[in-house]
mmCIF file of C-alpha atoms in Angstrom:
data_model
loop_
_atom_site.group_PDB
_atom_site.id
_atom_site.type_symbol
_atom_site.label_atom_id
_atom_site.label_comp_id
_atom_site.label_asym_id
_atom_site.label_seq_id
_atom_site.Cartn_x
_atom_site.Cartn_y
_atom_site.Cartn_z
ATOM 1 C CA UNK A 1 28.885 -17.741 -39.191
ATOM 2 C CA UNK A 2 31.163 -17.147 -36.240
ATOM 3 C CA UNK A 3 32.158 -20.124 -34.203
ATOM 4 C CA UNK A 4 32.160 -20.517 -30.466
ATOM 5 C CA UNK A 5 34.264 -17.773 -28.695
ATOM 6 C CA UNK A 6 32.461 -17.332 -25.337
ATOM 7 C CA UNK A 7 30.366 -14.451 -26.609
ATOM 8 C CA UNK A 8 27.994 -12.948 -24.302
ATOM 9 C CA UNK A 9 24.942 -14.219 -26.254
ATOM 10 C CA UNK A 10 26.166 -17.790 -26.286
ATOM 11 C CA UNK A 11 26.910 -17.609 -22.671
ATOM 12 C CA UNK A 12 23.374 -16.495 -21.759
ATOM 13 C CA UNK A 13 21.998 -19.455 -23.834
ATOM 14 C CA UNK A 14 24.069 -21.906 -21.830
ATOM 15 C CA UNK A 15 23.435 -20.202 -18.646
ATOM 16 C CA UNK A 16 19.586 -20.228 -18.983
ATOM 17 C CA UNK A 17 19.760 -23.844 -19.983
ATOM 18 C CA UNK A 18 21.997 -24.665 -17.087
ATOM 19 C CA UNK A 19 19.432 -23.036 -14.793
ATOM 20 C CA UNK A 20 16.151 -24.673 -16.259
ATOM 21 C CA UNK A 21 17.672 -27.825 -17.802
ATOM 22 C CA UNK A 22 15.098 -27.901 -20.593
ATOM 23 C CA UNK A 23 13.454 -25.071 -22.604
ATOM 24 C CA UNK A 24 11.932 -24.586 -25.991
ATOM 25 C CA UNK A 25 13.784 -22.516 -28.351
ATOM 26 C CA UNK A 26 11.407 -19.464 -28.217
ATOM 27 C CA UNK A 27 11.586 -19.383 -24.526
ATOM 28 C CA UNK A 28 15.353 -19.315 -24.678
ATOM 29 C CA UNK A 29 15.369 -16.348 -27.013
ATOM 30 C CA UNK A 30 12.818 -14.265 -24.859
ATOM 31 C CA UNK A 31 14.636 -15.051 -21.650
ATOM 32 C CA UNK A 32 18.090 -14.292 -23.141
ATOM 33 C CA UNK A 33 17.070 -10.967 -24.700
ATOM 34 C CA UNK A 34 17.285 -11.662 -28.545
ATOM 35 C CA UNK A 35 15.439 -9.205 -30.373
ATOM 36 C CA UNK A 36 16.216 -10.745 -33.738
ATOM 37 C CA UNK A 37 14.591 -14.178 -33.504
ATOM 38 C CA UNK A 38 16.533 -15.230 -36.745
ATOM 39 C CA UNK A 39 19.628 -14.288 -35.273
ATOM 40 C CA UNK A 40 18.738 -16.117 -32.092
ATOM 41 C CA UNK A 41 17.799 -19.455 -33.772
ATOM 42 C CA UNK A 42 21.151 -19.203 -35.741
ATOM 43 C CA UNK A 43 23.025 -19.137 -32.525
ATOM 44 C CA UNK A 44 20.919 -22.265 -31.159
ATOM 45 C CA UNK A 45 21.770 -24.146 -34.526
ATOM 46 C CA UNK A 46 25.459 -23.379 -34.144
ATOM 47 C CA UNK A 47 25.885 -24.232 -30.530
ATOM 48 C CA UNK A 48 24.076 -27.424 -31.313
ATOM 49 C CA UNK A 49 26.478 -28.073 -34.399
ATOM 50 C CA UNK A 50 29.369 -27.585 -32.158
ATOM 51 C CA UNK A 51 27.972 -30.054 -29.485
ATOM 52 C CA UNK A 52 27.354 -27.677 -26.569
ATOM 53 C CA UNK A 53 23.468 -28.133 -26.650
ATOM 54 C CA UNK A 54 20.990 -30.804 -28.079
ATOM 55 C CA UNK A 55 17.327 -30.546 -29.029
ATOM 56 C CA UNK A 56 14.508 -33.115 -28.722
ATOM 57 C CA UNK A 57 11.472 -32.779 -30.854
ATOM 58 C CA UNK A 58 8.121 -32.727 -28.921
ATOM 59 C CA UNK A 59 5.702 -34.469 -30.870
ATOM 60 C CA UNK A 60 1.885 -34.458 -29.937
ATOM 61 C CA UNK A 61 -0.860 -36.242 -31.764
ATOM 62 C CA UNK A 62 -3.607 -34.071 -33.132
ATOM 63 C CA UNK A 63 -6.837 -34.767 -34.881
ATOM 64 C CA UNK A 64 -7.293 -33.344 -38.172
ATOM 65 C CA UNK A 65 -10.646 -34.973 -38.753
ATOM 66 C CA UNK A 66 -13.853 -34.610 -36.882
ATOM 67 C CA UNK A 67 -15.161 -35.943 -33.553
ATOM 68 C CA UNK A 68 -17.144 -38.609 -35.199
ATOM 69 C CA UNK A 69 -14.501 -39.511 -37.703
ATOM 70 C CA UNK A 70 -11.045 -38.649 -36.030
ATOM 71 C CA UNK A 71 -7.868 -38.840 -38.093
ATOM 72 C CA UNK A 72 -4.872 -38.675 -35.571
ATOM 73 C CA UNK A 73 -1.652 -37.455 -36.936
ATOM 74 C CA UNK A 74 1.665 -36.703 -35.316
ATOM 75 C CA UNK A 75 2.601 -33.048 -35.239
ATOM 76 C CA UNK A 76 5.746 -31.481 -34.117
ATOM 77 C CA UNK A 77 4.825 -28.753 -31.419
ATOM 78 C CA UNK A 78 8.424 -27.500 -30.371
ATOM 79 C CA UNK A 79 12.036 -28.325 -30.023
ATOM 80 C CA UNK A 80 12.968 -28.679 -26.538
ATOM 81 C CA UNK A 81 16.676 -27.814 -25.938
ATOM 82 C CA UNK A 82 19.187 -29.021 -23.068
ATOM 83 C CA UNK A 83 22.874 -29.040 -22.378
ATOM 84 C CA UNK A 84 25.152 -31.600 -23.377
ATOM 85 C CA UNK A 85 28.193 -32.938 -21.319
ATOM 86 C CA UNK A 86 30.400 -30.601 -23.351
ATOM 87 C CA UNK A 87 28.006 -27.604 -22.561
ATOM 88 C CA UNK A 88 27.920 -28.542 -18.829
ATOM 89 C CA UNK A 89 31.880 -28.629 -18.811
ATOM 90 C CA UNK A 90 31.916 -25.153 -20.388
ATOM 91 C CA UNK A 91 29.546 -23.731 -17.747
ATOM 92 C CA UNK A 92 31.652 -25.329 -14.970
ATOM 93 C CA UNK A 93 34.828 -23.744 -16.519
ATOM 94 C CA UNK A 94 32.946 -20.361 -16.706
ATOM 95 C CA UNK A 95 32.026 -20.598 -12.968
ATOM 96 C CA UNK A 96 35.563 -21.676 -12.020
ATOM 97 C CA UNK A 97 34.367 -25.199 -11.055
ATOM 98 C CA UNK A 98 36.408 -28.430 -11.230
ATOM 99 C CA UNK A 99 35.874 -30.409 -14.460
ATOM 100 C CA UNK A 100 36.664 -33.891 -13.953
ATOM 101 C CA UNK A 101 35.313 -35.515 -17.102
ATOM 102 C CA UNK A 102 32.360 -37.329 -15.343
ATOM 103 C CA UNK A 103 29.827 -34.761 -16.509
ATOM 104 C CA UNK A 104 26.741 -35.919 -18.229
ATOM 105 C CA UNK A 105 24.280 -34.230 -20.504
ATOM 106 C CA UNK A 106 20.734 -33.544 -19.657
ATOM 107 C CA UNK A 107 19.409 -36.534 -21.578
ATOM 108 C CA UNK A 108 15.562 -36.331 -22.285
ATOM 109 C CA UNK A 109 13.915 -39.580 -23.210
ATOM 110 C CA UNK A 110 11.934 -38.900 -26.390
ATOM 111 C CA UNK A 111 9.291 -41.525 -25.250
ATOM 112 C CA UNK A 112 8.598 -39.638 -22.064
ATOM 113 C CA UNK A 113 5.616 -37.589 -23.293
ATOM 114 C CA UNK A 114 4.435 -36.570 -20.027
ATOM 115 C CA UNK A 115 7.635 -34.875 -19.095
ATOM 116 C CA UNK A 116 7.970 -33.188 -22.601
ATOM 117 C CA UNK A 117 4.374 -31.735 -22.162
ATOM 118 C CA UNK A 118 5.244 -30.534 -18.805
ATOM 119 C CA UNK A 119 8.356 -28.667 -20.188
ATOM 120 C CA UNK A 120 6.361 -27.269 -22.942
ATOM 121 C CA UNK A 121 3.671 -25.948 -20.604
ATOM 122 C CA UNK A 122 6.323 -24.471 -18.361
ATOM 123 C CA UNK A 123 8.039 -22.833 -21.255
ATOM 124 C CA UNK A 124 4.889 -21.134 -22.479
ATOM 125 C CA UNK A 125 4.375 -19.572 -18.967
ATOM 126 C CA UNK A 126 7.880 -18.427 -18.873
ATOM 127 C CA UNK A 127 7.270 -16.718 -22.179
ATOM 128 C CA UNK A 128 4.050 -15.076 -21.197
ATOM 129 C CA UNK A 129 5.429 -13.729 -17.822
ATOM 130 C CA UNK A 130 8.884 -13.067 -19.073
ATOM 131 C CA UNK A 131 9.120 -10.038 -16.789
ATOM 132 C CA UNK A 132 8.830 -12.177 -13.637
ATOM 133 C CA UNK A 133 12.170 -13.653 -12.473
ATOM 134 C CA UNK A 134 11.054 -17.219 -11.784
ATOM 135 C CA UNK A 135 13.405 -19.832 -10.238
ATOM 136 C CA UNK A 136 13.179 -23.575 -11.123
ATOM 137 C CA UNK A 137 11.560 -25.667 -8.391
ATOM 138 C CA UNK A 138 14.351 -27.982 -8.631
ATOM 139 C CA UNK A 139 16.910 -25.395 -7.607
ATOM 140 C CA UNK A 140 14.617 -23.952 -4.942
ATOM 141 C CA UNK A 141 14.102 -27.491 -3.369
ATOM 142 C CA UNK A 142 17.929 -28.119 -3.209
ATOM 143 C CA UNK A 143 18.409 -24.647 -1.494
ATOM 144 C CA UNK A 144 15.596 -25.564 1.136
ATOM 145 C CA UNK A 145 17.012 -29.274 1.403
ATOM 146 C CA UNK A 146 13.464 -30.668 0.428
ATOM 147 C CA UNK A 147 12.740 -33.971 -1.219
ATOM 148 C CA UNK A 148 12.956 -34.072 -5.006
ATOM 149 C CA UNK A 149 9.694 -35.739 -4.891
ATOM 150 C CA UNK A 150 7.794 -32.838 -3.713
ATOM 151 C CA UNK A 151 5.919 -31.265 -6.606
ATOM 152 C CA UNK A 152 7.329 -27.749 -7.059
ATOM 153 C CA UNK A 153 7.798 -26.383 -10.675
ATOM 154 C CA UNK A 154 8.386 -22.707 -10.459
ATOM 155 C CA UNK A 155 9.028 -20.367 -7.608
ATOM 156 C CA UNK A 156 8.860 -16.483 -7.457
ATOM 157 C CA UNK A 157 10.139 -14.937 -4.195
ATOM 158 C CA UNK A 158 8.027 -16.858 -1.459
ATOM 159 C CA UNK A 159 5.447 -17.876 -3.965
ATOM 160 C CA UNK A 160 5.285 -21.532 -5.583
ATOM 161 C CA UNK A 161 3.538 -22.728 -8.776
ATOM 162 C CA UNK A 162 2.637 -26.344 -9.382
ATOM 163 C CA UNK A 163 1.361 -27.522 -12.740
ATOM 164 C CA UNK A 164 -1.419 -30.097 -12.455
ATOM 165 C CA UNK A 165 -0.636 -33.429 -13.965
ATOM 166 C CA UNK A 166 -3.098 -36.249 -14.471
ATOM 167 C CA UNK A 167 -6.808 -35.463 -13.695
ATOM 168 C CA UNK A 168 -6.855 -38.435 -11.226
ATOM 169 C CA UNK A 169 -7.910 -38.457 -7.607
ATOM 170 C CA UNK A 170 -4.471 -39.892 -6.641
ATOM 171 C CA UNK A 171 -2.511 -37.087 -8.367
ATOM 172 C CA UNK A 172 -4.829 -34.472 -6.883
ATOM 173 C CA UNK A 173 -4.398 -36.022 -3.319
ATOM 174 C CA UNK A 174 -0.551 -35.873 -3.728
ATOM 175 C CA UNK A 175 -0.556 -32.386 -4.837
ATOM 176 C CA UNK A 176 -3.051 -31.317 -2.047
ATOM 177 C CA UNK A 177 -0.771 -33.042 0.484
ATOM 178 C CA UNK A 178 2.277 -31.089 -0.873
ATOM 179 C CA UNK A 179 0.333 -27.862 -0.970
ATOM 180 C CA UNK A 180 -0.602 -28.338 2.830
ATOM 181 C CA UNK A 181 3.035 -29.064 3.855
ATOM 182 C CA UNK A 182 4.367 -26.087 1.808
ATOM 183 C CA UNK A 183 1.827 -23.560 3.217
ATOM 184 C CA UNK A 184 2.506 -24.872 6.713
ATOM 185 C CA UNK A 185 5.700 -22.878 6.481
ATOM 186 C CA UNK A 186 4.594 -19.274 7.252
ATOM 187 C CA UNK A 187 7.210 -17.875 5.023
ATOM 188 C CA UNK A 188 5.296 -19.236 1.905
ATOM 189 C CA UNK A 189 2.678 -16.571 0.820
ATOM 190 C CA UNK A 190 1.127 -18.525 -2.032
ATOM 191 C CA UNK A 191 0.898 -21.953 -3.546
ATOM 192 C CA UNK A 192 -0.757 -21.928 -7.043
ATOM 193 C CA UNK A 193 -1.936 -25.016 -8.781
ATOM 194 C CA UNK A 194 -2.042 -24.323 -12.555
ATOM 195 C CA UNK A 195 -4.564 -26.266 -14.699
ATOM 196 C CA UNK A 196 -4.410 -26.847 -18.447
ATOM 197 C CA UNK A 197 -7.922 -25.278 -19.042
ATOM 198 C CA UNK A 198 -11.078 -23.844 -17.396
ATOM 199 C CA UNK A 199 -12.789 -27.174 -17.451
ATOM 200 C CA UNK A 200 -9.886 -28.745 -15.427
ATOM 201 C CA UNK A 201 -9.864 -25.837 -13.028
ATOM 202 C CA UNK A 202 -13.520 -26.136 -12.302
ATOM 203 C CA UNK A 203 -13.134 -29.927 -11.820
ATOM 204 C CA UNK A 204 -10.299 -29.420 -9.531
ATOM 205 C CA UNK A 205 -11.976 -26.793 -7.442
ATOM 206 C CA UNK A 206 -15.139 -29.154 -6.931
ATOM 207 C CA UNK A 207 -12.849 -31.897 -5.942
ATOM 208 C CA UNK A 208 -11.081 -29.473 -3.418
ATOM 209 C CA UNK A 209 -14.393 -28.481 -2.152
ATOM 210 C CA UNK A 210 -15.534 -31.980 -1.618
ATOM 211 C CA UNK A 211 -11.980 -33.093 -0.027
ATOM 212 C CA UNK A 212 -11.397 -30.104 2.322
ATOM 213 C CA UNK A 213 -8.938 -28.272 0.188
ATOM 214 C CA UNK A 214 -6.696 -25.580 1.843
ATOM 215 C CA UNK A 215 -5.369 -22.166 1.145
ATOM 216 C CA UNK A 216 -3.668 -23.153 -2.198
ATOM 217 C CA UNK A 217 -5.168 -21.290 -5.308
ATOM 218 C CA UNK A 218 -6.309 -22.851 -8.595
ATOM 219 C CA UNK A 219 -5.792 -20.782 -11.587
ATOM 220 C CA UNK A 220 -5.872 -21.776 -15.459
ATOM 221 C CA UNK A 221 -2.354 -21.611 -16.637
ATOM 222 C CA UNK A 222 -3.327 -19.621 -19.823
ATOM 223 C CA UNK A 223 -4.975 -16.923 -17.559
ATOM 224 C CA UNK A 224 -1.607 -15.001 -17.373
ATOM 225 C CA UNK A 225 -3.174 -11.714 -16.094
ATOM 226 C CA UNK A 226 -4.541 -13.360 -13.146
ATOM 227 C CA UNK A 227 -1.421 -15.439 -12.407
ATOM 228 C CA UNK A 228 0.582 -12.194 -12.569
ATOM 229 C CA UNK A 229 -1.823 -10.317 -10.394
ATOM 230 C CA UNK A 230 -1.546 -12.949 -7.733
ATOM 231 C CA UNK A 231 2.384 -12.958 -7.938
ATOM 232 C CA UNK A 232 3.137 -9.386 -8.117
ATOM 233 C CA UNK A 233 0.330 -7.414 -6.468
ATOM 234 C CA UNK A 234 -1.534 -6.729 -3.235
ATOM 235 C CA UNK A 235 -5.045 -7.615 -4.235
ATOM 236 C CA UNK A 236 -6.562 -6.367 -1.060
ATOM 237 C CA UNK A 237 -5.018 -2.893 -1.612
ATOM 238 C CA UNK A 238 -6.264 -3.121 -5.228
ATOM 239 C CA UNK A 239 -9.956 -3.597 -3.960
ATOM 240 C CA UNK A 240 -9.561 -0.776 -1.522
ATOM 241 C CA UNK A 241 -8.304 1.675 -4.378
ATOM 242 C CA UNK A 242 -11.148 0.350 -6.573
ATOM 243 C CA UNK A 243 -13.870 1.092 -3.949
ATOM 244 C CA UNK A 244 -12.457 4.431 -3.160
ATOM 245 C CA UNK A 245 -12.502 5.323 -6.980
ATOM 246 C CA UNK A 246 -16.312 4.260 -6.810
ATOM 247 C CA UNK A 247 -16.737 6.827 -4.240
ATOM 248 C CA UNK A 248 -16.881 4.582 -1.163
ATOM 249 C CA UNK A 249 -15.772 5.987 2.114
ATOM 250 C CA UNK A 250 -13.321 3.368 3.507
ATOM 251 C CA UNK A 251 -12.028 3.329 7.125
ATOM 252 C CA UNK A 252 -9.663 0.566 8.071
ATOM 253 C CA UNK A 253 -9.876 -0.213 11.620
ATOM 254 C CA UNK A 254 -6.549 -0.474 13.597
ATOM 255 C CA UNK A 255 -7.948 -3.505 15.455
ATOM 256 C CA UNK A 256 -10.811 -5.787 14.359
ATOM 257 C CA UNK A 257 -13.987 -5.139 16.029
ATOM 258 C CA UNK A 258 -16.728 -7.820 16.309
ATOM 259 C CA UNK A 259 -14.962 -9.486 13.404
ATOM 260 C CA UNK A 260 -14.871 -6.506 11.129
ATOM 261 C CA UNK A 261 -11.638 -4.892 9.601
ATOM 262 C CA UNK A 262 -13.433 -2.095 7.826
ATOM 263 C CA UNK A 263 -16.099 0.552 8.129
ATOM 264 C CA UNK A 264 -17.268 1.109 4.412
ATOM 265 C CA UNK A 265 -19.726 3.828 3.795
ATOM 266 C CA UNK A 266 -20.625 3.747 7.455
ATOM 267 C CA UNK A 267 -21.229 -0.042 7.458
ATOM 268 C CA UNK A 268 -19.182 -2.618 9.097
ATOM 269 C CA UNK A 269 -17.476 -4.857 6.385
ATOM 270 C CA UNK A 270 -14.727 -7.057 5.373
ATOM 271 C CA UNK A 271 -12.836 -7.658 2.067
ATOM 272 C CA UNK A 272 -11.810 -11.188 1.023
ATOM 273 C CA UNK A 273 -9.240 -12.288 -1.443
ATOM 274 C CA UNK A 274 -10.796 -15.336 -3.054
ATOM 275 C CA UNK A 275 -8.742 -15.172 -6.247
ATOM 276 C CA UNK A 276 -7.780 -18.562 -7.350
ATOM 277 C CA UNK A 277 -10.554 -20.138 -5.174
ATOM 278 C CA UNK A 278 -8.625 -20.902 -1.884
ATOM 279 C CA UNK A 279 -11.244 -23.461 -0.593
ATOM 280 C CA UNK A 280 -10.535 -23.240 3.320
ATOM 281 C CA UNK A 281 -10.824 -19.389 3.549
ATOM 282 C CA UNK A 282 -13.968 -19.414 1.418
ATOM 283 C CA UNK A 283 -15.491 -22.418 3.599
ATOM 284 C CA UNK A 284 -14.670 -20.563 6.862
ATOM 285 C CA UNK A 285 -16.103 -17.317 5.765
ATOM 286 C CA UNK A 286 -19.312 -19.073 4.569
ATOM 287 C CA UNK A 287 -19.685 -20.996 7.771
ATOM 288 C CA UNK A 288 -19.469 -17.695 9.889
ATOM 289 C CA UNK A 289 -20.617 -14.807 7.611
ATOM 290 C CA UNK A 290 -19.866 -11.416 9.194
ATOM 291 C CA UNK A 291 -21.684 -8.264 8.011
ATOM 292 C CA UNK A 292 -21.199 -6.993 4.488
ATOM 293 C CA UNK A 293 -18.542 -8.742 2.413
ATOM 294 C CA UNK A 294 -16.652 -7.470 -0.667
ATOM 295 C CA UNK A 295 -15.495 -10.754 -2.463
ATOM 296 C CA UNK A 296 -12.706 -10.525 -4.787
ATOM 297 C CA UNK A 297 -12.500 -13.290 -7.631
ATOM 298 C CA UNK A 298 -10.381 -13.697 -10.667
ATOM 299 C CA UNK A 299 -13.130 -13.979 -13.161
ATOM 300 C CA UNK A 300 -16.653 -15.019 -13.870
ATOM 301 C CA UNK A 301 -15.891 -18.803 -13.603
ATOM 302 C CA UNK A 302 -14.800 -18.349 -10.023
ATOM 303 C CA UNK A 303 -17.809 -16.097 -9.371
ATOM 304 C CA UNK A 304 -20.189 -18.816 -10.765
ATOM 305 C CA UNK A 305 -18.413 -21.471 -8.562
ATOM 306 C CA UNK A 306 -18.725 -19.544 -5.316
ATOM 307 C CA UNK A 307 -22.543 -18.569 -6.358
ATOM 308 C CA UNK A 308 -23.313 -22.160 -6.741
ATOM 309 C CA UNK A 309 -21.194 -23.738 -3.908
ATOM 310 C CA UNK A 310 -21.550 -21.019 -1.162
ATOM 311 C CA UNK A 311 -24.836 -18.971 -2.096
ATOM 312 C CA UNK A 312 -24.747 -17.542 1.455
ATOM 313 C CA UNK A 313 -21.682 -15.506 0.713
ATOM 314 C CA UNK A 314 -23.385 -13.719 -2.352
ATOM 315 C CA UNK A 315 -26.359 -13.146 -0.087
ATOM 316 C CA UNK A 316 -24.451 -10.725 2.255
ATOM 317 C CA UNK A 317 -21.604 -9.732 -0.132
ATOM 318 C CA UNK A 318 -20.786 -8.064 -3.506
ATOM 319 C CA UNK A 319 -18.538 -9.913 -5.907
ATOM 320 C CA UNK A 320 -15.535 -7.966 -7.437
ATOM 321 C CA UNK A 321 -13.460 -9.364 -10.263
ATOM 322 C CA UNK A 322 -9.795 -8.395 -11.264
ATOM 323 C CA UNK A 323 -11.177 -7.329 -14.600
ATOM 324 C CA UNK A 324 -12.858 -4.412 -12.825
ATOM 325 C CA UNK A 325 -9.507 -3.314 -11.367
ATOM 326 C CA UNK A 326 -7.988 -2.793 -14.898
ATOM 327 C CA UNK A 327 -7.958 0.865 -14.917
ATOM 328 C CA UNK A 328 -7.079 1.189 -11.231
ATOM 329 C CA UNK A 329 -3.489 0.824 -10.251
ATOM 330 C CA UNK A 330 -2.756 -2.284 -8.185
ATOM 331 C CA UNK A 331 -0.740 -1.304 -5.209
ATOM 332 C CA UNK A 332 2.519 -2.926 -4.521
ATOM 333 C CA UNK A 333 3.092 -4.250 -0.989
ATOM 334 C CA UNK A 334 4.947 -1.528 0.948
ATOM 335 C CA UNK A 335 8.788 -2.052 0.757
ATOM 336 C CA UNK A 336 10.699 -2.165 4.306
ATOM 337 C CA UNK A 337 12.459 1.077 5.035
ATOM 338 C CA UNK A 338 16.233 0.694 4.537
ATOM 339 C CA UNK A 339 18.346 2.119 7.231
ATOM 340 C CA UNK A 340 22.045 2.860 6.451
ATOM 341 C CA UNK A 341 24.534 2.971 9.215
ATOM 342 C CA UNK A 342 26.530 6.015 8.178
ATOM 343 C CA UNK A 343 29.072 5.526 10.851
ATOM 344 C CA UNK A 344 30.214 2.411 9.221
ATOM 345 C CA UNK A 345 31.241 4.541 6.220
ATOM 346 C CA UNK A 346 33.478 6.730 8.203
ATOM 347 C CA UNK A 347 37.188 6.051 8.574
ATOM 348 C CA UNK A 348 38.023 4.504 11.780
ATOM 349 C CA UNK A 349 41.220 5.796 13.723
#
């Protein structure tokens, strides 16, 4: 086993931990490009043996019995890695920063099960969407000079992801308030609340509807296809392509006329992106329904929610799901034209 020699693979491990602070082992290997997992875990073990990183077991109680006769036992779910003081010093040296001996490792309290679970959930998402270059919310808040108490977990370009914590009205109100403040900045395109499961998603959507939720989207954190579609694609363009493939004649108006943005098959119409159940746009549309509506939702659960809560939308509209777009390329937003000033490259006399 080779020892520490500032090899590229070892530096990548330290860098990814310096960026995210805490990650489970599999996530580190995926993010650092280890194709041989055995070799990757060997490097983690060696870096830990040399004192550059440390690991904390995440133990979760599980029921090996039945609902009527539960038998709860602790089970190790993952090993959560972080940098030690020695590892932070090495990173500083690599970056050319001053090392003064006051560096402290990223200690993780083994009794803080809530934080361990949040780290684990975040790691699973980073693994599933490994092609997306997420930025830790902690780093983004520092760049934006925002309070550390604002709940931002991951950031991709101008889009923010927040993991749902407790299913309490207090926690929901806090996240809702943070979403409103974040979306008030016109630079923020999406704020997505990620729930543990479908049941929690539906419960949060109903709470948002009763408490005047905003433009934030609510998606189950295991629905990676829907999360990826929102983050990386223009959903309205995807709907236009899908309808065109179905033989619909689509004319997009240069200026809205009587509230319509399209003429589809000779009929005034609008296309609405309701993926992730953004409550305020749904409520506004339901209050002032205009002509034919093509309503895009993420899946059947969202369709059921809209049908039950806002049946008037269904009466004048047609539901489209992301699954229907599967065989139709989803268009990327157009990239701005890059203009190069060639005269700058000329030699000046």
